[in-house]
XYZ file of N, CA and C in Angstrom:
717
model
N 94.058 11.961 130.986
C 94.210 10.509 130.907
C 94.231 10.077 129.448
N 95.126 9.176 129.089
C 95.234 8.667 127.734
C 94.302 7.478 127.552
N 93.642 7.398 126.417
C 92.754 6.295 126.113
C 93.308 5.514 124.930
N 93.133 4.219 124.890
C 93.644 3.423 123.787
C 92.975 3.815 122.481
N 93.749 3.842 121.361
C 93.225 4.231 120.061
C 92.585 3.014 119.405
N 91.285 2.839 119.606
C 90.580 1.677 119.098
C 90.509 1.702 117.569
N 90.305 0.549 116.979
C 90.229 0.426 115.525
C 89.115 1.291 114.948
N 88.000 1.352 115.682
C 86.861 2.137 115.207
C 87.212 3.610 115.099
N 87.935 4.120 116.097
C 88.337 5.523 116.083
C 89.335 5.768 114.956
N 90.280 4.849 114.767
C 91.283 4.996 113.716
C 90.626 5.031 112.336
N 89.596 4.197 112.150
C 88.875 4.164 110.881
C 88.170 5.486 110.625
N 87.556 6.054 111.666
C 86.864 7.338 111.538
C 87.832 8.452 111.189
N 89.005 8.419 111.813
C 90.008 9.448 111.548
C 90.535 9.343 110.110
N 90.690 8.119 109.633
C 91.163 7.901 108.265
C 90.137 8.421 107.253
N 88.854 8.148 107.541
C 87.784 8.619 106.667
C 87.733 10.141 106.646
N 87.892 10.760 107.806
C 87.862 12.217 107.899
C 88.998 12.835 107.090
N 90.173 12.253 107.182
C 91.330 12.779 106.442
C 91.086 12.734 104.940
N 90.454 11.646 104.485
C 90.150 11.493 103.064
C 89.164 12.568 102.599
N 88.120 12.791 103.409
C 87.114 13.802 103.059
C 87.727 15.205 103.051
N 88.642 15.470 103.960
C 89.289 16.784 103.998
C 90.155 17.019 102.751
N 90.813 15.961 102.272
C 91.610 16.082 101.046
C 90.713 16.364 99.845
N 89.560 15.676 99.806
C 88.615 15.902 98.715
C 88.078 17.336 98.745
N 87.818 17.834 99.961
C 87.318 19.203 100.099
C 88.338 20.220 99.579
N 89.589 19.984 99.864
C 90.632 20.936 99.467
C 90.779 21.032 97.940
N 90.318 19.999 97.226
C 90.451 19.996 95.768
C 89.272 20.682 95.067
N 88.205 20.957 95.809
C 87.015 21.562 95.206
C 87.191 23.073 95.076
N 86.593 23.629 94.040
C 86.674 25.072 93.810
C 85.804 25.825 94.811
N 86.333 26.940 95.339
C 85.600 27.740 96.306
C 84.322 28.291 95.681
N 83.226 28.192 96.443
C 81.955 28.717 95.985
C 81.139 27.746 95.159
N 81.713 26.597 94.812
C 80.995 25.626 93.997
C 80.065 24.767 94.850
N 79.038 24.195 94.173
C 78.113 23.303 94.880
C 78.828 22.054 95.385
N 79.776 21.561 94.595
C 80.517 20.363 95.001
C 81.331 20.616 96.278
N 81.901 21.817 96.381
C 82.661 22.142 97.589
C 81.743 22.194 98.813
N 80.535 22.752 98.621
C 79.591 22.844 99.735
C 79.168 21.447 100.203
N 78.920 20.541 99.209
C 78.561 19.165 99.575
C 79.707 18.473 100.299
N 80.920 18.715 99.840
C 82.100 18.111 100.473
C 82.295 18.653 101.894
N 82.004 19.957 102.056
C 82.133 20.564 103.390
C 81.150 19.945 104.380
N 79.911 19.693 103.906
C 78.890 19.076 104.765
C 79.309 17.670 105.173
N 79.896 16.926 104.228
C 80.370 15.568 104.543
C 81.463 15.596 105.608
N 82.372 16.578 105.497
C 83.443 16.713 106.491
C 82.859 17.034 107.864
N 81.896 17.956 107.884
C 81.269 18.352 109.158
C 80.583 17.160 109.822
N 79.865 16.369 109.011
C 79.180 15.189 109.559
C 80.176 14.165 110.080
N 81.272 14.004 109.366
C 82.288 13.040 109.788
C 82.919 13.449 111.108
N 83.169 14.769 111.258
C 83.740 15.284 112.519
C 82.771 15.049 113.669
N 81.469 15.326 113.394
C 80.447 15.143 114.429
C 80.341 13.682 114.851
N 80.277 12.794 113.843
C 80.170 11.368 114.152
C 81.382 10.876 114.913
N 82.553 11.335 114.483
C 83.790 10.900 115.131
C 83.855 11.398 116.558
N 83.441 12.663 116.775
C 83.494 13.253 118.123
C 82.538 12.548 119.071
N 81.278 12.333 118.614
C 80.305 11.667 119.470
C 80.707 10.216 119.730
N 81.252 9.576 118.703
C 81.696 8.194 118.896
C 82.811 8.104 119.913
N 83.757 9.050 119.823
C 84.870 9.054 120.787
C 84.386 9.395 122.181
N 83.454 10.372 122.267
C 82.901 10.729 123.573
C 82.202 9.537 124.201
N 81.387 8.832 123.414
C 80.672 7.663 123.931
C 81.646 6.584 124.388
N 82.719 6.385 123.561
C 83.686 5.346 123.912
C 84.394 5.680 125.222
N 84.737 6.975 125.374
C 85.424 7.393 126.591
C 84.511 7.263 127.813
N 83.221 7.614 127.629
C 82.272 7.475 128.729
C 82.120 6.014 129.133
N 82.028 5.123 128.140
C 81.921 3.695 128.429
C 83.175 3.191 129.131
N 84.312 3.709 128.678
C 85.591 3.326 129.290
C 85.625 3.748 130.758
N 85.215 5.013 131.024
C 85.195 5.519 132.392
C 84.173 4.783 133.249
N 83.007 4.463 132.651
C 81.973 3.731 133.391
C 82.505 2.374 133.823
N 83.266 1.735 132.946
C 83.870 0.453 133.308
C 84.857 0.601 134.435
N 85.631 1.707 134.402
C 86.586 1.972 135.471
C 85.878 2.161 136.810
N 84.795 2.948 136.791
C 84.027 3.200 138.019
C 83.438 1.911 138.559
N 82.875 1.083 137.663
C 82.281 -0.184 138.082
C 83.317 -1.094 138.733
N 84.492 -1.184 138.123
C 85.555 -2.014 138.691
C 86.004 -1.482 140.045
N 86.071 -0.149 140.150
C 86.484 0.460 141.414
C 85.478 0.157 142.510
N 84.173 0.247 142.164
C 83.122 -0.027 143.144
C 83.178 -1.475 143.607
N 83.421 -2.403 142.683
C 83.514 -3.809 143.042
C 84.674 -4.051 143.998
N 85.812 -3.385 143.731
C 86.978 -3.534 144.606
C 86.685 -2.965 145.991
N 85.979 -1.803 146.029
C 85.643 -1.192 147.315
C 84.714 -2.088 148.116
N 83.741 -2.729 147.436
C 82.825 -3.632 148.123
C 83.571 -4.805 148.728
N 84.562 -5.317 147.984
C 85.352 -6.446 148.490
C 86.135 -6.044 149.728
N 86.626 -4.770 149.731
C 87.397 -4.288 150.867
C 86.485 -4.063 152.067
N 85.307 -3.438 151.836
C 84.419 -3.075 152.934
C 83.743 -4.286 153.563
N 83.266 -5.189 152.727
C 82.471 -6.302 153.222
C 83.241 -7.606 153.048
N 83.990 -7.957 154.040
C 84.842 -9.137 153.970
C 84.025 -10.420 154.080
N 84.561 -11.464 153.493
C 83.954 -12.774 153.645
C 84.194 -13.285 155.059
N 83.227 -14.042 155.570
C 83.374 -14.613 156.902
C 84.420 -15.722 156.891
N 85.294 -15.717 157.886
C 86.356 -16.723 157.936
C 85.785 -18.112 158.213
N 84.939 -18.222 159.209
C 84.403 -19.522 159.599
C 83.035 -19.717 158.932
N 83.105 -20.104 157.678
C 81.896 -20.176 156.857
C 80.896 -21.221 157.354
N 81.376 -22.259 158.050
C 80.474 -23.282 158.561
C 79.494 -22.701 159.578
N 79.881 -21.605 160.196
C 79.042 -20.988 161.221
C 78.158 -19.872 160.665
N 78.256 -19.632 159.378
C 77.493 -18.536 158.766
C 76.014 -18.867 158.681
N 75.182 -17.879 158.953
C 73.737 -18.032 158.799
C 73.350 -17.752 157.354
N 72.311 -18.403 156.896
C 71.790 -18.140 155.556
C 71.085 -16.786 155.552
N 70.879 -16.187 154.380
C 70.131 -14.920 154.316
C 68.749 -15.029 154.965
N 68.114 -16.202 154.812
C 66.792 -16.405 155.416
C 66.880 -16.417 156.937
N 67.923 -17.060 157.470
C 68.106 -17.096 158.922
C 68.452 -15.710 159.463
N 69.241 -14.950 158.704
C 69.568 -13.579 159.113
C 68.294 -12.739 159.195
N 67.446 -12.875 158.183
C 66.192 -12.123 158.164
C 65.294 -12.529 159.330
N 65.308 -13.825 159.674
C 64.496 -14.304 160.794
C 64.974 -13.697 162.106
N 66.290 -13.570 162.263
C 66.851 -12.956 163.472
C 66.389 -11.508 163.581
N 66.477 -10.772 162.485
C 66.059 -9.375 162.504
C 64.557 -9.246 162.736
N 63.807 -10.188 162.234
C 62.356 -10.142 162.376
C 61.915 -10.349 163.820
N 62.559 -11.285 164.532
C 62.132 -11.555 165.913
C 62.865 -10.700 166.955
N 63.927 -10.018 166.551
C 64.656 -9.164 167.486
C 63.884 -7.906 167.828
N 64.256 -7.276 168.927
C 63.588 -6.036 169.338
C 64.566 -4.876 169.526
N 65.854 -5.192 169.639
C 66.833 -4.115 169.821
C 68.187 -4.542 169.273
N 69.012 -3.550 169.005
C 70.358 -3.809 168.521
C 71.224 -2.601 168.791
N 72.440 -2.612 168.261
C 73.387 -1.517 168.482
C 73.756 -0.903 167.138
N 73.472 0.391 167.002
C 73.799 1.133 165.790
C 75.149 1.807 165.990
N 76.087 1.546 165.072
C 77.425 2.127 165.163
C 77.608 3.170 164.068
N 77.977 4.379 164.470
C 78.199 5.482 163.541
C 79.579 6.073 163.788
N 80.004 6.948 162.889
C 81.271 7.658 163.067
C 80.984 8.919 163.849
N 81.373 8.934 165.119
C 81.014 10.024 166.008
C 82.011 11.162 166.034
N 81.891 11.997 167.067
C 82.743 13.180 167.211
C 84.216 12.796 167.285
N 85.042 13.600 166.622
C 86.484 13.396 166.699
C 86.959 12.127 166.030
N 86.106 11.498 165.198
C 86.498 10.261 164.533
C 86.345 9.025 165.389
N 85.799 9.181 166.592
C 85.589 8.031 167.464
C 84.296 7.307 167.092
N 84.284 5.970 167.128
C 83.033 5.237 166.900
C 82.024 5.574 167.997
N 80.766 5.700 167.609
C 79.691 5.945 168.571
C 78.655 4.860 168.352
N 78.520 3.953 169.315
C 77.598 2.820 169.214
C 76.477 3.009 170.230
N 75.250 3.041 169.743
C 74.113 3.329 170.608
C 73.044 2.242 170.469
N 72.554 1.710 171.601
C 71.491 0.693 171.542
C 70.156 1.322 171.155
N 69.426 0.633 170.254
C 68.163 1.172 169.757
C 67.143 0.064 169.530
N 65.876 0.397 169.729
C 64.802 -0.452 169.241
C 64.705 -0.208 167.737
N 64.134 -1.161 167.013
C 64.101 -1.008 165.560
C 62.904 -1.721 164.962
N 62.662 -1.397 163.703
C 61.658 -2.097 162.921
C 62.311 -2.710 161.699
N 61.783 -3.840 161.256
C 62.323 -4.555 160.097
C 61.186 -4.743 159.113
N 61.189 -3.944 158.045
C 60.108 -3.982 157.066
C 60.668 -3.859 155.654
N 60.194 -4.698 154.754
C 60.545 -4.597 153.329
C 62.052 -4.626 153.085
N 62.757 -5.402 153.900
C 64.199 -5.538 153.717
C 65.021 -4.358 154.197
N 64.386 -3.444 154.948
C 65.103 -2.286 155.479
C 64.864 -2.182 156.989
N 65.733 -1.425 157.658
C 65.613 -1.221 159.101
C 65.164 0.211 159.375
N 64.317 0.356 160.398
C 63.789 1.666 160.746
C 63.978 1.931 162.234
N 64.298 3.192 162.562
C 64.535 3.605 163.945
C 63.816 4.924 164.198
N 63.350 5.106 165.419
C 62.790 6.400 165.782
C 63.702 7.043 166.816
N 63.767 8.357 166.783
C 64.650 9.062 167.706
C 64.221 10.524 167.795
N 64.940 11.288 168.626
C 64.679 12.720 168.721
C 65.251 13.410 167.484
N 64.891 14.664 167.285
C 65.295 15.395 166.092
C 66.674 16.040 166.191
N 67.365 15.834 167.303
C 68.716 16.359 167.430
C 69.507 15.494 168.403
N 70.829 15.591 168.298
C 71.682 14.810 169.188
C 72.915 14.280 168.462
N 73.763 13.618 169.229
C 75.025 13.075 168.726
C 74.808 12.142 167.532
N 73.823 11.261 167.666
C 73.552 10.262 166.619
C 73.205 10.919 165.281
N 72.273 11.873 165.311
C 71.852 12.536 164.081
C 72.971 13.379 163.475
N 73.750 14.032 164.314
C 74.882 14.814 163.807
C 75.860 13.903 163.077
N 76.094 12.731 163.647
C 77.029 11.782 163.042
C 76.490 11.254 161.719
N 75.202 10.944 161.670
C 74.577 10.404 160.454
C 74.597 11.427 159.325
N 74.352 12.682 159.655
C 74.371 13.718 158.621
C 75.779 13.928 158.065
N 76.792 13.708 158.906
C 78.174 13.865 158.460
C 78.667 12.652 157.683
N 78.205 11.458 158.092
C 78.631 10.213 157.445
C 77.512 9.186 157.532
N 76.813 8.928 156.414
C 75.656 8.024 156.446
C 75.986 6.533 156.465
N 77.243 6.161 156.309
C 77.607 4.743 156.352
C 77.634 4.265 157.804
N 76.892 3.191 158.087
C 76.754 2.709 159.459
C 76.764 1.183 159.481
N 76.798 0.639 160.683
C 76.569 -0.793 160.869
C 75.594 -0.976 162.026
N 74.913 -2.109 162.021
C 73.918 -2.393 163.057
C 74.014 -3.859 163.417
N 74.050 -4.138 164.714
C 74.226 -5.511 165.203
C 73.055 -5.913 166.092
N 72.541 -7.123 165.861
C 71.472 -7.685 166.689
C 71.947 -9.018 167.255
N 71.874 -9.174 168.575
C 72.231 -10.436 169.238
C 70.964 -11.233 169.468
N 70.899 -12.405 168.873
C 69.708 -13.244 168.947
C 69.784 -14.249 170.094
N 70.985 -14.712 170.402
C 71.174 -15.687 171.482
C 72.509 -15.421 172.158
N 72.530 -15.525 173.470
C 73.747 -15.272 174.247
C 73.717 -16.130 175.510
N 74.009 -17.399 175.340
C 73.934 -18.359 176.444
C 75.348 -18.751 176.896
N 75.721 -18.273 178.052
C 77.042 -18.592 178.601
C 77.026 -20.027 179.142
N 78.033 -20.818 178.739
C 78.162 -22.207 179.197
C 79.477 -22.319 179.967
N 79.436 -22.085 181.281
C 80.665 -22.016 182.084
C 81.541 -23.267 182.001
N 80.934 -24.456 182.066
C 81.731 -25.687 182.083
C 82.467 -25.917 180.759
N 81.977 -25.319 179.690
C 82.631 -25.478 178.390
C 83.492 -24.264 178.022
N 83.514 -23.283 178.920
C 84.284 -22.061 178.689
C 83.947 -21.438 177.324
N 82.673 -21.355 177.067
C 82.239 -20.794 175.788
C 80.851 -20.186 175.914
N 80.371 -19.647 174.827
C 79.035 -19.065 174.760
C 78.328 -19.586 173.527
N 77.092 -20.026 173.705
C 76.272 -20.422 172.560
C 75.583 -19.149 172.058
N 76.088 -18.614 170.988
C 75.622 -17.316 170.512
C 75.048 -17.412 169.104
N 74.273 -16.391 168.765
C 73.798 -16.182 167.394
C 73.575 -14.687 167.220
N 74.103 -14.119 166.150
C 73.968 -12.676 165.935
C 74.011 -12.351 164.452
N 73.563 -11.131 164.142
C 73.552 -10.643 162.765
C 74.133 -9.236 162.741
N 74.959 -8.975 161.743
C 75.519 -7.634 161.540
C 75.175 -7.181 160.130
N 74.694 -5.936 160.017
C 74.428 -5.372 158.691
C 75.269 -4.116 158.517
N 75.633 -3.850 157.261
C 76.276 -2.607 156.875
C 75.377 -1.929 155.854
N 75.337 -0.607 155.919
C 74.507 0.095 154.957
C 74.582 1.593 155.128
N 73.639 2.269 154.491
C 73.562 3.730 154.590
C 72.237 4.114 155.228
N 72.260 5.179 155.999
C 71.087 5.578 156.764
C 70.759 7.042 156.489
N 69.469 7.356 156.492
C 69.066 8.739 156.278
C 67.768 9.030 157.019
N 67.511 10.301 157.221
C 66.266 10.750 157.856
C 65.144 10.711 156.824
N 64.016 10.132 157.198
C 62.844 10.115 156.316
C 62.179 11.489 156.368
N 62.178 12.165 155.239
C 61.613 13.523 155.185
C 60.153 13.523 154.748
N 59.766 12.553 153.933
C 58.391 12.495 153.445
C 57.428 12.180 154.589
N 56.448 13.024 154.780
C 55.530 12.886 155.910
C 54.700 11.604 155.837
N 54.238 11.241 154.646
C 53.432 10.030 154.495
C 54.255 8.784 154.794
N 55.470 8.758 154.280
C 56.368 7.623 154.543
C 56.705 7.536 156.027
N 56.958 8.670 156.619
C 57.262 8.730 158.053
C 56.114 8.165 158.879
N 54.885 8.538 158.541
C 53.723 8.053 159.293
C 53.550 6.539 159.115
N 53.746 6.065 157.898
C 53.619 4.627 157.640
C 54.596 3.834 158.495
N 55.833 4.289 158.568
C 56.868 3.549 159.300
C 56.677 3.633 160.814
N 56.244 4.776 161.327
C 56.033 4.862 162.772
C 54.830 4.030 163.193
N 53.825 3.925 162.317
C 52.672 3.069 162.611
C 53.096 1.599 162.634
N 53.985 1.211 161.736
C 54.488 -0.157 161.733
C 55.278 -0.452 163.004
N 56.080 0.511 163.436
C 56.837 0.339 164.685
C 55.893 0.219 165.876
N 54.857 1.052 165.888
C 53.904 1.020 167.006
C 53.197 -0.334 167.075
N 52.794 -0.872 165.929
C 52.142 -2.179 165.904
C 53.097 -3.290 166.336
N 54.357 -3.146 165.971
C 55.361 -4.161 166.316
C 55.552 -4.273 167.825
N 55.574 -3.127 168.497
C 55.874 -3.132 169.928
C 54.641 -3.069 170.820
N 53.488 -2.721 170.250
C 52.243 -2.707 171.042
C 51.139 -3.411 170.248
N 51.326 -4.704 169.954
C 50.361 -5.421 169.099
C 48.961 -5.534 169.692
N 48.847 -5.469 171.019
C 47.541 -5.642 171.652
C 46.824 -4.322 171.910
N 47.490 -3.220 171.625
C 46.880 -1.918 171.845
C 45.854 -1.636 170.748
N 44.901 -0.774 171.046
C 43.890 -0.419 170.048
C 44.486 0.550 169.034
N 43.949 0.517 167.829
C 44.424 1.415 166.784
C 44.215 2.878 167.177
N 43.118 3.160 167.868
C 42.818 4.528 168.285
C 43.861 5.056 169.260
N 44.260 4.193 170.223
C 45.233 4.638 171.216
C 46.612 4.801 170.597
N 46.937 3.897 169.689
C 48.237 4.017 169.018
C 48.305 5.340 168.255
N 47.236 5.672 167.526
C 47.219 6.913 166.766
C 47.322 8.131 167.689
N 46.659 8.047 168.835
C 46.708 9.161 169.795
C 48.127 9.369 170.319
N 48.827 8.279 170.610
C 50.204 8.362 171.094
C 51.130 8.921 170.006
N 50.905 8.491 168.775
C 51.726 9.002 167.669
C 51.536 10.507 167.512
N 50.286 10.959 167.609
C 50.003 12.385 167.463
C 50.662 13.187 168.585
N 50.696 12.632 169.799
C 51.301 13.335 170.935
C 52.793 13.594 170.705
N 53.483 12.654 170.060
C 54.931 12.765 169.886
C 55.344 13.171 168.462
N 54.382 13.367 167.585
C 54.675 13.557 166.165
C 55.660 14.697 165.886
N 55.446 15.848 166.476
C 56.267 17.023 166.169
C 57.721 16.870 166.600
N 57.977 16.040 167.589
C 59.354 15.858 168.078
C 59.972 14.548 167.589
N 59.266 13.877 166.678
C 59.668 12.540 166.248
C 60.482 12.571 164.955
N 61.546 11.786 164.943
C 62.381 11.641 163.758
C 62.459 10.156 163.399
N 62.324 9.846 162.117
C 62.392 8.453 161.651
C 63.614 8.279 160.752
N 64.354 7.196 160.982
C 65.548 6.877 160.197
C 65.327 5.597 159.408
N 65.863 5.554 158.192
C 65.779 4.371 157.350
C 67.187 3.901 156.997
N 67.456 2.631 157.274
C 68.756 2.049 156.953
C 68.604 1.103 155.767
N 69.273 1.440 154.670
C 69.282 0.589 153.481
C 70.484 -0.346 153.570
N 70.227 -1.635 153.563
C 71.276 -2.627 153.800
C 72.093 -2.881 152.533
N 73.415 -2.821 152.678
C 74.339 -3.136 151.595
C 74.962 -4.521 151.788
N 75.109 -4.933 153.028
C 75.692 -6.241 153.336
C 75.082 -6.746 154.632
N 74.789 -8.056 154.689
C 74.201 -8.645 155.888
C 74.813 -10.028 156.115
N 75.369 -10.231 157.284
C 75.947 -11.533 157.634
C 75.488 -11.935 159.026
N 75.384 -13.220 159.230
C 75.016 -13.745 160.535
C 75.923 -14.897 160.902
N 76.053 -15.144 162.189
C 76.952 -16.194 162.659
C 76.397 -16.801 163.938
N 76.610 -18.103 164.109
C 76.213 -18.766 165.344
C 77.329 -19.681 165.817
N 77.287 -20.039 167.102
C 78.334 -20.861 167.710
C 78.441 -22.205 166.999
N 79.644 -22.738 166.935
C 79.866 -24.017 166.261
C 79.086 -25.126 166.959
N 78.885 -24.995 168.264
C 78.118 -26.000 169.001
C 76.673 -26.063 168.504
N 76.091 -24.897 168.193
C 74.727 -24.868 167.662
C 74.685 -25.503 166.273
N 75.715 -25.221 165.485
C 75.795 -25.818 164.142
C 75.834 -27.349 164.253
N 76.628 -27.871 165.175
C 76.751 -29.319 165.349
C 75.450 -29.935 165.846
N 74.746 -29.222 166.739
C 73.469 -29.719 167.241
C 72.461 -29.837 166.107
N 72.417 -28.838 165.224
C 71.501 -28.868 164.092
C 71.833 -30.029 163.157
N 73.132 -30.241 162.943
C 73.556 -31.331 162.051
C 73.163 -32.688 162.630
N 73.281 -32.830 163.964
C 72.943 -34.077 164.627
C 71.443 -34.383 164.531
N 70.633 -33.344 164.579
C 69.188 -33.495 164.507
C 68.739 -34.018 163.136
N 69.539 -33.732 162.124
C 69.196 -34.174 160.786
C 69.955 -35.459 160.421
């Protein structure tokens, strides 16, 4: 790949050429020639490192621009922005929800969407599952996934519509390998779904299933929510 010849590089090259001419005029074996040789060596080193740094910065800019373009392609803006939920409302939906659908790239390139219970902690999603199966095979092959939670689904027959509210997230998912982290997250899930159970019983149940238990962590890259226009209008009327 060709890189533009910046003024700084041109100046360094001009300086190097001058030092090389001075070196050629010095007598072999003289102290002056040795000093001139050292100056040439330093100039070459400075010029090389400067060019390397410039090229790295140039490439870093290219990568950054490419990533921004990919994000724009992957995570589209919502068409009906009036129906979009705020980030706070999206988080509230995930917080009060108990299940959703995880979509992965399955066998043969076919989408594989599986309903799962989940936990929502520290801005990330957590799932428990068995240590083998279609889902895990798909995740290990391709960690990019999406997850959808339906918060409201009220069919209104006379209006030929549905009063809905849902959230979709995109992100990357991986198996939690650290034992301490795994225990922390499964304890949070247990408290979420069995809040009235005793701590002793929860721990006993965790120990019973521990060896066959797998924990997944989904790091969110994009999160959007949407609700029916009728709900939006009702909220506006209330205010």
